Short mmCIF file of C-alpha atoms in Angstrom, two decimals:
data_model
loop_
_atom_site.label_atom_id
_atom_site.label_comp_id
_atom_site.label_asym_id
_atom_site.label_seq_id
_atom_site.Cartn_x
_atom_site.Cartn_y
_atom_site.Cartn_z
CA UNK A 1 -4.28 15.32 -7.13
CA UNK A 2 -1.80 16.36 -9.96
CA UNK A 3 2.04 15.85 -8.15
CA UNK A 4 4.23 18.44 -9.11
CA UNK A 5 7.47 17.54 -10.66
CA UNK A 6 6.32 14.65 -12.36
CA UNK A 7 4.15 13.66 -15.67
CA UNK A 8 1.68 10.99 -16.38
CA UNK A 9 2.69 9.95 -20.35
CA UNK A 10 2.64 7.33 -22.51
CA UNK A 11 5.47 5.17 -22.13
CA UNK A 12 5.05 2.88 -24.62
CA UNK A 13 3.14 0.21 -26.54
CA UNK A 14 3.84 -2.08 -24.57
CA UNK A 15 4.19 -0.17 -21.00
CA UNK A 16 0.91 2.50 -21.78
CA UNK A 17 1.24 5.08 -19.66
CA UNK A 18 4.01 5.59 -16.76
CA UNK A 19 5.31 8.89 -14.25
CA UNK A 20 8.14 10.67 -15.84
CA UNK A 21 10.56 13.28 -14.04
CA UNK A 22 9.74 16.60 -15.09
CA UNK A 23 13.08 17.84 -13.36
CA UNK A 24 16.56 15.92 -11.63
CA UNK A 25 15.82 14.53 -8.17
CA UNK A 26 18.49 13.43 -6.00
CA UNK A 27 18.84 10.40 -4.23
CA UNK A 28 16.73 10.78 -1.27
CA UNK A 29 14.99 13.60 -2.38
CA UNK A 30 10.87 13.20 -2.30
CA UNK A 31 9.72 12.59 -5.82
CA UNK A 32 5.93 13.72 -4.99
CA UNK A 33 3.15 12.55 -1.93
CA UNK A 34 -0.42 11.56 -2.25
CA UNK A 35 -3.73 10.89 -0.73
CA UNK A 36 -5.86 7.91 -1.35
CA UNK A 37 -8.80 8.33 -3.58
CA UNK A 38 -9.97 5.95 -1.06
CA UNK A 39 -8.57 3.84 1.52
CA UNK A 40 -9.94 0.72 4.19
CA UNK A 41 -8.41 -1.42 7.06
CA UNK A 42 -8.19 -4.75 7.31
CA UNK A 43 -10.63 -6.15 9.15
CA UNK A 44 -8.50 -8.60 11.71
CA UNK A 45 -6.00 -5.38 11.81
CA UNK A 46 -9.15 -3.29 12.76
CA UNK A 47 -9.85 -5.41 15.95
CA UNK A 48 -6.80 -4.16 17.45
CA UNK A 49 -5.78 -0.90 16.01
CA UNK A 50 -7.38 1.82 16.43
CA UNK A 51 -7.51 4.25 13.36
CA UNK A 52 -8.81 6.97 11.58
CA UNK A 53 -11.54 5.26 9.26
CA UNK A 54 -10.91 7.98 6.91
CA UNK A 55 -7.17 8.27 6.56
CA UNK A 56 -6.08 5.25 8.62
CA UNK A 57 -3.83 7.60 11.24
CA UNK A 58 -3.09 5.85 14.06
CA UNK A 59 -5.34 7.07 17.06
CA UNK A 60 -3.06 5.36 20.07
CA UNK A 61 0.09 7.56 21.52
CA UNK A 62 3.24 6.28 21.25
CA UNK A 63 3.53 4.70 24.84
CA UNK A 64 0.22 3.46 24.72
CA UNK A 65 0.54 1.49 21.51
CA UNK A 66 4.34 0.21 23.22
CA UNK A 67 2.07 -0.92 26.19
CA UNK A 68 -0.47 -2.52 24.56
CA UNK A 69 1.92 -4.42 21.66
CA UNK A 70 4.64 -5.25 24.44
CA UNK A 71 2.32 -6.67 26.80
CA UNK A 72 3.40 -4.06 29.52
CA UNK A 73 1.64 -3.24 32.77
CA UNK A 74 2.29 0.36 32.23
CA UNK A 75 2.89 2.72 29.41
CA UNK A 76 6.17 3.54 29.40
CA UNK A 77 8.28 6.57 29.27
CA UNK A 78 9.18 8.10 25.73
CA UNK A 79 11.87 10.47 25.36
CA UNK A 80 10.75 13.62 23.51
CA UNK A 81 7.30 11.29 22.58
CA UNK A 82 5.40 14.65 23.03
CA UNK A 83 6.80 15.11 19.45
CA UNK A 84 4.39 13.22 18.31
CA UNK A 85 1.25 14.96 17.31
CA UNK A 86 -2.15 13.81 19.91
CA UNK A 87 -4.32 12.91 17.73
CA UNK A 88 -8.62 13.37 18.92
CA UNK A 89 -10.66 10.55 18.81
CA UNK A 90 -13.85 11.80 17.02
CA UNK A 91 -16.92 9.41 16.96
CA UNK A 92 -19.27 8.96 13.65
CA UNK A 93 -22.42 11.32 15.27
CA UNK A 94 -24.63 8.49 14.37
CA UNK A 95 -22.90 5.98 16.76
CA UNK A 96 -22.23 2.99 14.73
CA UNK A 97 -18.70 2.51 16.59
CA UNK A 98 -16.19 4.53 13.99
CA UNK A 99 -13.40 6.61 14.96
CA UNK A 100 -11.84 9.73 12.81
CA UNK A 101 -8.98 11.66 13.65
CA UNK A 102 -11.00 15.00 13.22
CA UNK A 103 -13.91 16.63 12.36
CA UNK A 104 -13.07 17.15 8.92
CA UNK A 105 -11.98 13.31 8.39
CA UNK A 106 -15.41 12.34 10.06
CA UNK A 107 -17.41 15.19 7.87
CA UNK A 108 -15.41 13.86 4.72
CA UNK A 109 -15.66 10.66 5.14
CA UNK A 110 -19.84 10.41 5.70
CA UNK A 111 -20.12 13.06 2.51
CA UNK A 112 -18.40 10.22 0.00
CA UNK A 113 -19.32 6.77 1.56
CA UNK A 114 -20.62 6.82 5.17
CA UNK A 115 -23.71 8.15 4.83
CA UNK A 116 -24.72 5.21 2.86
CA UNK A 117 -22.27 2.32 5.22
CA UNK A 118 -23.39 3.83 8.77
CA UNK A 119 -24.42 1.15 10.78
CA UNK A 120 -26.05 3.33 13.28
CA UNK A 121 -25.79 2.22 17.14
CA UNK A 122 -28.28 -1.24 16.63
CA UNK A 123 -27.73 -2.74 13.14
CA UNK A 124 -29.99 -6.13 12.79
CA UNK A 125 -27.45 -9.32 12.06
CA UNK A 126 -28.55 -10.10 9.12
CA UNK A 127 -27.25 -6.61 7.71
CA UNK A 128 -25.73 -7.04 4.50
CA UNK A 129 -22.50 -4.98 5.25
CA UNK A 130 -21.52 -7.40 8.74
CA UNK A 131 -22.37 -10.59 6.72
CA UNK A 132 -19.92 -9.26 4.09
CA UNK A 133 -17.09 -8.74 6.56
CA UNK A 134 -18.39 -11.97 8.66
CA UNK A 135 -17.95 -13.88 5.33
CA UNK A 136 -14.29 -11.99 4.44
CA UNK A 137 -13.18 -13.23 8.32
CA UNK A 138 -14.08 -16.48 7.71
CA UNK A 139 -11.20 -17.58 5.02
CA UNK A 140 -8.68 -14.56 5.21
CA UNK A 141 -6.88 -14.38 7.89
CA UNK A 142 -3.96 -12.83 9.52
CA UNK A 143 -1.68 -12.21 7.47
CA UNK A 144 -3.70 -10.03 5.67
CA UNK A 145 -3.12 -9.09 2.09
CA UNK A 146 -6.45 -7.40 1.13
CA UNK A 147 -9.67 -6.12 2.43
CA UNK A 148 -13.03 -6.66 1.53
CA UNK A 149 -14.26 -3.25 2.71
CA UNK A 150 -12.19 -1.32 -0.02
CA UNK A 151 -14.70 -2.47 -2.51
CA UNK A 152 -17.67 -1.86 -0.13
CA UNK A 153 -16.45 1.78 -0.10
CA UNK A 154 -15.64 2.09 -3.86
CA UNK A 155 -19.39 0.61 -4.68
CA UNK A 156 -20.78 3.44 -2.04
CA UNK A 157 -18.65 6.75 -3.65
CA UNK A 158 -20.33 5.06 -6.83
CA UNK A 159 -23.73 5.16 -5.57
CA UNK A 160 -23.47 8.54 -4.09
CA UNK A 161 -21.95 9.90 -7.52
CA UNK A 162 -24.11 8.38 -10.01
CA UNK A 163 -21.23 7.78 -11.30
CA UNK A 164 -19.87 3.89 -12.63
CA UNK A 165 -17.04 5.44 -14.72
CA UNK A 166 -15.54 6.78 -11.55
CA UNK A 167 -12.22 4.35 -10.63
CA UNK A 168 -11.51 3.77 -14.94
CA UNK A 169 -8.80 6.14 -14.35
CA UNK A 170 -7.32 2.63 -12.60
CA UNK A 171 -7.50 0.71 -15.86
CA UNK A 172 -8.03 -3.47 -15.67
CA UNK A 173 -8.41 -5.82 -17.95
CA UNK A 174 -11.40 -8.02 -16.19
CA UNK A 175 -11.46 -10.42 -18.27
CA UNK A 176 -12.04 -13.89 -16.54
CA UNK A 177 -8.15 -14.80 -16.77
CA UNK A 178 -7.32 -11.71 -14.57
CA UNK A 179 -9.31 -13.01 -12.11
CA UNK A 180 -7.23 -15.57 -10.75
CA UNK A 181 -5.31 -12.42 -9.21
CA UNK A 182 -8.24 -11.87 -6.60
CA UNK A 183 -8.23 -15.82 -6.37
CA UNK A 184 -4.71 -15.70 -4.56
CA UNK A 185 -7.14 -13.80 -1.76
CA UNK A 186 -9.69 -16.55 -1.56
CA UNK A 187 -9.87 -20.07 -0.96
CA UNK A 188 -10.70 -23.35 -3.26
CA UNK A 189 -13.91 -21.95 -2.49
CA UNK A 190 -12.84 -19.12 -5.02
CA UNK A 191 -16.08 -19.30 -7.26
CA UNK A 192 -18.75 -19.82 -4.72
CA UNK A 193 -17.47 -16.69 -2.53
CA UNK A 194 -17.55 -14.65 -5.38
CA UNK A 195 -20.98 -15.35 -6.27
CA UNK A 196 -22.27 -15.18 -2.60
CA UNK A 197 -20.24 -11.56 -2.47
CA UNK A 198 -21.96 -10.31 -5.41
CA UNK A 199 -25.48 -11.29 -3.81
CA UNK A 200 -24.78 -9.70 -0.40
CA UNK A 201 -23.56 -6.51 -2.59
CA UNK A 202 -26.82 -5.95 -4.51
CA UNK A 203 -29.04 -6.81 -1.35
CA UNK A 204 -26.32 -3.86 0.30
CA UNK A 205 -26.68 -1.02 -2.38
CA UNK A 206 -30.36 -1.71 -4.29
CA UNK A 207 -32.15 0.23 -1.34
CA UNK A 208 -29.21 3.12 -2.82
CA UNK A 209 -30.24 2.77 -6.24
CA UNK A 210 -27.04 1.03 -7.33
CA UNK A 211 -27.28 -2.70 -9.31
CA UNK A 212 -23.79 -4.33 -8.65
CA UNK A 213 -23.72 -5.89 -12.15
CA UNK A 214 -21.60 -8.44 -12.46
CA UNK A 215 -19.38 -6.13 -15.26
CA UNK A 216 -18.70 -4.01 -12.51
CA UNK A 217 -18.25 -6.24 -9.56
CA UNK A 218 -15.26 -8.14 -11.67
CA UNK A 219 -13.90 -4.73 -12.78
CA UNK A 220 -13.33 -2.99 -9.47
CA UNK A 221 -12.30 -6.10 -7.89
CA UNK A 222 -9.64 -6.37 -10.57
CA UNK A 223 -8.90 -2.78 -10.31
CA UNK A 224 -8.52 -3.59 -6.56
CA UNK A 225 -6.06 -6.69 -7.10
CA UNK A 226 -4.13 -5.00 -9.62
CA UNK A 227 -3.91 -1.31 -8.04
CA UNK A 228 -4.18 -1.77 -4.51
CA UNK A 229 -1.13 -0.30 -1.94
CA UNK A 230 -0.69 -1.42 1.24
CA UNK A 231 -1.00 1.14 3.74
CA UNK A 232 1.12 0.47 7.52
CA UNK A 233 0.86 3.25 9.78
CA UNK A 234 2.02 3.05 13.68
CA UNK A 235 2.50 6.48 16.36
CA UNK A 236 5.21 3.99 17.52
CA UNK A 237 7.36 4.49 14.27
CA UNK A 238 6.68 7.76 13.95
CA UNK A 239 8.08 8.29 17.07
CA UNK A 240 11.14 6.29 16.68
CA UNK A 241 11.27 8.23 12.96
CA UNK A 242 11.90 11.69 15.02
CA UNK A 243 14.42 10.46 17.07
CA UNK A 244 16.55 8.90 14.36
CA UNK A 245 16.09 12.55 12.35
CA UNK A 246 17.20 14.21 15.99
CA UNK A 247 19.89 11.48 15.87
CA UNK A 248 21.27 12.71 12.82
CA UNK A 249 20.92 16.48 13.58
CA UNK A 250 23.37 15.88 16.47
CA UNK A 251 25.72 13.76 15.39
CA UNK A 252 28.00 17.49 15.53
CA UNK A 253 27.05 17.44 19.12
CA UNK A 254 27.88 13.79 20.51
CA UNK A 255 28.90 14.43 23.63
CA UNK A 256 26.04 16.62 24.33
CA UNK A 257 23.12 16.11 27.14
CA UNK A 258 20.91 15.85 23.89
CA UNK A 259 22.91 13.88 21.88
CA UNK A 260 23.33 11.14 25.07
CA UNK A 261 19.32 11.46 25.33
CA UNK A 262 18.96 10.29 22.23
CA UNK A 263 20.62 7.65 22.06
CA UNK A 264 19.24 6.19 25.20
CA UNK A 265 15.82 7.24 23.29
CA UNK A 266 17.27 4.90 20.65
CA UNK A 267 18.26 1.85 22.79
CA UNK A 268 15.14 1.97 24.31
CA UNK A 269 13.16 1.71 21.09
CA UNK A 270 15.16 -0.92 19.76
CA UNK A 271 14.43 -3.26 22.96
CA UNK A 272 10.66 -1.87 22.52
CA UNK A 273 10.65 -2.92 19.30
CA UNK A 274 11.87 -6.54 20.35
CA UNK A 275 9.33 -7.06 22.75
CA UNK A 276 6.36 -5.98 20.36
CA UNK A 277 7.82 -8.50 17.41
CA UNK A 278 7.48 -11.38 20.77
CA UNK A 279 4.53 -10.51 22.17
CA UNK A 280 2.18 -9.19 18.86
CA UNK A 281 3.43 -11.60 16.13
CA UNK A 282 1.04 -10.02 12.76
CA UNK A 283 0.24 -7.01 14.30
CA UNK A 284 2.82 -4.59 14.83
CA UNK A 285 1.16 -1.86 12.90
CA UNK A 286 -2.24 -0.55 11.55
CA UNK A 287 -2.23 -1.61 7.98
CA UNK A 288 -4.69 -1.17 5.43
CA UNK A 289 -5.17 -0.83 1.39
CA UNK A 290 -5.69 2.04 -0.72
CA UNK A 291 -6.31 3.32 -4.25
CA UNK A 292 -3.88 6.05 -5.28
CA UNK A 293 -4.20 7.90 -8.35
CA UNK A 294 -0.58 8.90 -9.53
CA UNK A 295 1.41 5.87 -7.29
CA UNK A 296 -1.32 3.56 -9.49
CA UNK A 297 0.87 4.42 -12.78
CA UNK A 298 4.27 3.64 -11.77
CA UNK A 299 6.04 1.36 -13.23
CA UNK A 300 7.63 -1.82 -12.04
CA UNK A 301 11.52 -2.57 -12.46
CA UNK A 302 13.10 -5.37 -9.82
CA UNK A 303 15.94 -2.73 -9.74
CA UNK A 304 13.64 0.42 -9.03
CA UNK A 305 15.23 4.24 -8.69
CA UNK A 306 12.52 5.16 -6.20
CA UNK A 307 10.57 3.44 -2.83
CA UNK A 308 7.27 3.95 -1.41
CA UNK A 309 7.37 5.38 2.03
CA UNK A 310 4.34 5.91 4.63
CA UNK A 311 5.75 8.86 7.28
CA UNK A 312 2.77 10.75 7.99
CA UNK A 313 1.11 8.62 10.63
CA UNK A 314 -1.80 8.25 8.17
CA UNK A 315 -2.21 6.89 4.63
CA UNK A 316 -0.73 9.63 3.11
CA UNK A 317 2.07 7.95 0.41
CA UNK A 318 4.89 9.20 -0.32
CA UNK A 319 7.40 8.65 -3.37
CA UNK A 320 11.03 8.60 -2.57
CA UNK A 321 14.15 8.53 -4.98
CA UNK A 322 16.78 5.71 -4.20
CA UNK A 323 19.40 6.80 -6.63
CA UNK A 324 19.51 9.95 -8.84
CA UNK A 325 16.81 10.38 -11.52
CA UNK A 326 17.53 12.44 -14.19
CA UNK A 327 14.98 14.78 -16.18
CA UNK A 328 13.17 13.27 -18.23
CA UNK A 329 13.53 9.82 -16.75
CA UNK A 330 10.86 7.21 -15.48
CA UNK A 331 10.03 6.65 -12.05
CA UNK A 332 10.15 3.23 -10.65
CA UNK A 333 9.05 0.77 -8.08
CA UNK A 334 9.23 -2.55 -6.77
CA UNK A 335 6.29 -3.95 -7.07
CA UNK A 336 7.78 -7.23 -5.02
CA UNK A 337 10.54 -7.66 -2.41
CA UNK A 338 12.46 -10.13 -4.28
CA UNK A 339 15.96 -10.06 -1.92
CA UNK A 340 16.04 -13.34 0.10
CA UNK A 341 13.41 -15.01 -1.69
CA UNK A 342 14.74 -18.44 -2.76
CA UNK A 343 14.12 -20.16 -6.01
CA UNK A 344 12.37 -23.42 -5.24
CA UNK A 345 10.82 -25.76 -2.95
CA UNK A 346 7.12 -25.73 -1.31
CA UNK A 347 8.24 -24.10 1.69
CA UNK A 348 8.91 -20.85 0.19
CA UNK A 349 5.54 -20.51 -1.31
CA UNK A 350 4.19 -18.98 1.97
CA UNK A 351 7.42 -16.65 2.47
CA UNK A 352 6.65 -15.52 -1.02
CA UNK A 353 3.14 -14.29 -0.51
CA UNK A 354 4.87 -12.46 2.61
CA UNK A 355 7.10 -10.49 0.44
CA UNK A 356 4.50 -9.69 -1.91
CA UNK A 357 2.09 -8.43 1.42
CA UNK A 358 5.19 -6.74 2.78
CA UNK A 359 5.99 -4.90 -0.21
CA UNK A 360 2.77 -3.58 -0.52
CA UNK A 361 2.63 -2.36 2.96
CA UNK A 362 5.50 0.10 2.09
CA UNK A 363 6.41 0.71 5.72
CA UNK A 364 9.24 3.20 6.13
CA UNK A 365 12.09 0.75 5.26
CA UNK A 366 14.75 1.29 2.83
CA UNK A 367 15.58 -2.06 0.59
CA UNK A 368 18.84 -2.49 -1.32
CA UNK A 369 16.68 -4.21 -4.07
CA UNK A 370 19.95 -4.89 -6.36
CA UNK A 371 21.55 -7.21 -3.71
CA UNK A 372 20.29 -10.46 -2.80
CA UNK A 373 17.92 -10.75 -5.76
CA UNK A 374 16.06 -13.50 -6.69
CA UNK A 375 16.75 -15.77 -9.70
CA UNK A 376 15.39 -14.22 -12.82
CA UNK A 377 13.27 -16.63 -13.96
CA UNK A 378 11.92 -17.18 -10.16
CA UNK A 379 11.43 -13.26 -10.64
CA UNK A 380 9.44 -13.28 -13.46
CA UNK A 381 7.52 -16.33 -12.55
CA UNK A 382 6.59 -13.68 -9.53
CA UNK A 383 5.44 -11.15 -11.76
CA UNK A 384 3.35 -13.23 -13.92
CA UNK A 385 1.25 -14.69 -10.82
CA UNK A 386 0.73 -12.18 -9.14
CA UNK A 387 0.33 -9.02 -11.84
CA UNK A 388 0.12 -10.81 -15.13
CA UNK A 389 3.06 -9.45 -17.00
CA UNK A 390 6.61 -10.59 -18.59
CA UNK A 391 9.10 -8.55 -16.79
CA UNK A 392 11.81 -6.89 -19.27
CA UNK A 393 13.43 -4.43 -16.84
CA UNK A 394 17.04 -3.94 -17.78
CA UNK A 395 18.08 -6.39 -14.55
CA UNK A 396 15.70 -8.53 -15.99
CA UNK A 397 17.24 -8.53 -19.50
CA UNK A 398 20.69 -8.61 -18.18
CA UNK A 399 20.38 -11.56 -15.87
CA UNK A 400 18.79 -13.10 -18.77
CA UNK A 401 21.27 -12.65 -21.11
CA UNK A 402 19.29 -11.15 -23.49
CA UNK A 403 20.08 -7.21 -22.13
CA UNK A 404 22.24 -5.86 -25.07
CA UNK A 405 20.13 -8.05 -27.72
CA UNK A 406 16.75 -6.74 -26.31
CA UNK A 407 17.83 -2.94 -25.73
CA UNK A 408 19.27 -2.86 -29.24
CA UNK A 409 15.56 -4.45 -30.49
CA UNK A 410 13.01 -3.42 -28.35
CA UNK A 411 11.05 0.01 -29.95
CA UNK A 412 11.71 3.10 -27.11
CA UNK A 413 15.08 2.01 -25.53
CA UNK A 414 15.47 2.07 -21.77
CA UNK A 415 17.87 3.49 -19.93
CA UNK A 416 19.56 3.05 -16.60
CA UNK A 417 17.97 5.05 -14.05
CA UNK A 418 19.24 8.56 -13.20
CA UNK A 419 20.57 8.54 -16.91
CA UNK A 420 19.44 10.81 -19.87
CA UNK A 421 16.43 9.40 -21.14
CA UNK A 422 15.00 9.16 -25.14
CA UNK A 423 11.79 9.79 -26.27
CA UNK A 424 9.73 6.80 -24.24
CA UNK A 425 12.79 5.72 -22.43
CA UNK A 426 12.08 4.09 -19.17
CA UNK A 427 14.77 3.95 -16.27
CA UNK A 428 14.93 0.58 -16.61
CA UNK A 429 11.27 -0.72 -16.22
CA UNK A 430 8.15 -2.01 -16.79
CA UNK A 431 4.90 -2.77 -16.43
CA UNK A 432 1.45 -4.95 -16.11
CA UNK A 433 -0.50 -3.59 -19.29
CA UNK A 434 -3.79 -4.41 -17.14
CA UNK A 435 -2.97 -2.32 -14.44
CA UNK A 436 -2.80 0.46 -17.20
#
């Protein structure tokens, strides 16, 4: 999809390309939204949460997903939960188990991949596709960061196409070194899975006509490491979402029947919401990976202008400002939650991980990503594991000293976010060149 009031240009040299404001946004204001070229839950996640397999919406009602996550005998009663669109539960016609949240999900989703995935109601167990997710289960767990199945689909809308060239608008360096980025997914094991992946995907795809070379198995898993955006949706959230929005719209009526429902509405949630974080532990919400055109060629800056939000139910994305961007200025993410992170020691290794996971589930959480932050260096040390690139954001270059020295050197100068920007100015970011 093209997303109005934004541009895909080149940045710079050293950036490539990067999403420019093609008019002001205000803080708050939604930059642009997008749908995944493609899109897969996790597998663990998928044992317990229902979805669309198409578009990830969550298929359980409000009170039944509060039941089932709480651990209570009976669905309780929502406040104003009827809100909250009833979404059908539409079986693949060829009975292999899948669920889509409508006909034209289910009709969409067989036309790009299924038809070639459908396991039909009796698949033998030595079918390439469940030894591929048995093999994926048996090393990644919960938490999950990834999903093995994204690839399976991206090889599929490859083999249906004809067409090889069809995720290089997701640009990846694949050479060997960028590979350690998928190895953060694996095991010490790293090698040997790989191989044994790239077996079971030719014995998958040759009766479709497709040979998984090994050029572009390490590409699209790259492509996947580097591009990939976790996905969180939950009917839960999205009800609690329309009460805090009803919340606001009556704040002129406190007082008010309505505005007293509400909050009661409110205090419920919040007590729901404790009881699901005791009882669930890792899964509190569907959650998933996708490929997004546009979102794919943001920028990174550890003091971003904009957020990723997921409000739809379903793995629709959506771009939000978090401080005025002016014309002409660069959009930016986090591509980490660095706030409360600390600096040192083996414990926070695992809490680290977590951040990165978190942040690329993008549930509908606002962070103040200019307090708390992480020590520079600990920052960029982040960066460099995780997306292979030396972070010179303008926080970056400030906390480093180096902010007034670098600006006054460094060809295209950025500029603080929601400022008037020159020629390749960035508001204050940048970028993995292999994710370009």
């Amino acid at each position: 999809m093209d997303p109005q009031g934004v541009s895909i240009k080149w940045v710079s040299d050293a950036k490539e390309r990067g999403v420019l404001a093609d008019r002001d946004f205000a803080e708050g204001n939604v930059i642009f939204e997008e749908q995944p070229m493609v899109c897969d839950q996790y597998l663990y996640n998928k044992d317990f949460f229902p979805t669309c397999e198409y578009c990830l919406a969550c298929l359980e009602s409000p009170a039944d997903m509060v039941k089932r996550l709480a651990g209570l005998p009976e669905p309780p009663h929502l406040w104003g939960a009827e809100a909250v669109p009833v979404l059908k539960n539409v079986p693949c016609e060829h009975i292999c188990g899948e669920l889509y949240c409508s006909t034209s999900c289910r009709d969409k989703a067989w036309a790009q991949y299924h038809s070639l995935l459908c396991l039909g109601p009796h698949p033998r167990d030595d079918h390439p596709l469940l030894e591929i997710r048995q093999e994926w289960k048996s090393f990644h767990f919960p938490p999950e960061s990834a999903t093995i199945g994204l690839l399976v689909k991206m090889l599929a809308m490859i083999a249906v196409t004809r067409d090889e060239a069809l995720f290089d608008h997701f640009k990846a360096d694949y050479r060997n070194e960028t590979l350690h980025i998928v190895a953060k997914f694996m095991d010490e094991q790293f090698s040997d899975r790989l191989t044994k992946f790239l077996r079971l995907f030719r014995d998958l795809f040759a009766p479709h006509g497709l040979h998984v070379s090994q050029e572009l198995f390490d590409k699209l898993l790259t492509i996947v490491s580097l591009n990939g955006q976790g996905i969180g949706t939950s009917s839960f959230e999205a009800y609690e979402r329309i009460l805090r929005n009803l919340s606001a719209a009556a704040e002129e009526k406190a007082g008010s029947p309505e505005a007293l429902a509400v909050t009661e509405a409110l205090d419920q949630v919040d007590a729901l919401r404790e009881a699901i974080e005791e009882h669930s532990d890792d899964f509190t919400h569907a959650e998933g990976t996708g490929l997004y055109r546009a979102h794919a060629m943001i920028n990174h800056a550890c003091v971003p202008n904009a957020e990723i939000q997921f409000v739809r139910n379903n793995a629709t994305l959506r771009v939000v400002a978090t401080r005025d961007i002016a014309k002409g200025a660069e959009v930016t993410i986090s591509y980490m939650h660095f706030d409360g992170c600390e600096s040192d020691g083996e414990e926070d290794e695992d809490e680290e991980e977590s951040d990165h996971e978190h942040d690329h589930h993008g549930h509908d959480h606002h962070h103040d990503h200019d307090e708390h932050l992480v020590d520079v260096d600990r920052r960029r040390e982040m960066l460099r594991e995780y997306y292979l690139f030396e972070c010179t954001c303008d926080q970056c270059l400030a906390d480093s000293g180096a902010g007034k020295a670098a600006l006054a050197t460094a060809p295209g100068s950025r500029t603080v976010a929601g400022s008037s920007s020159s020629s390749s100015s960035a508001a204050g970011s940048s970028s993995s060149a292999a994710r370009r």
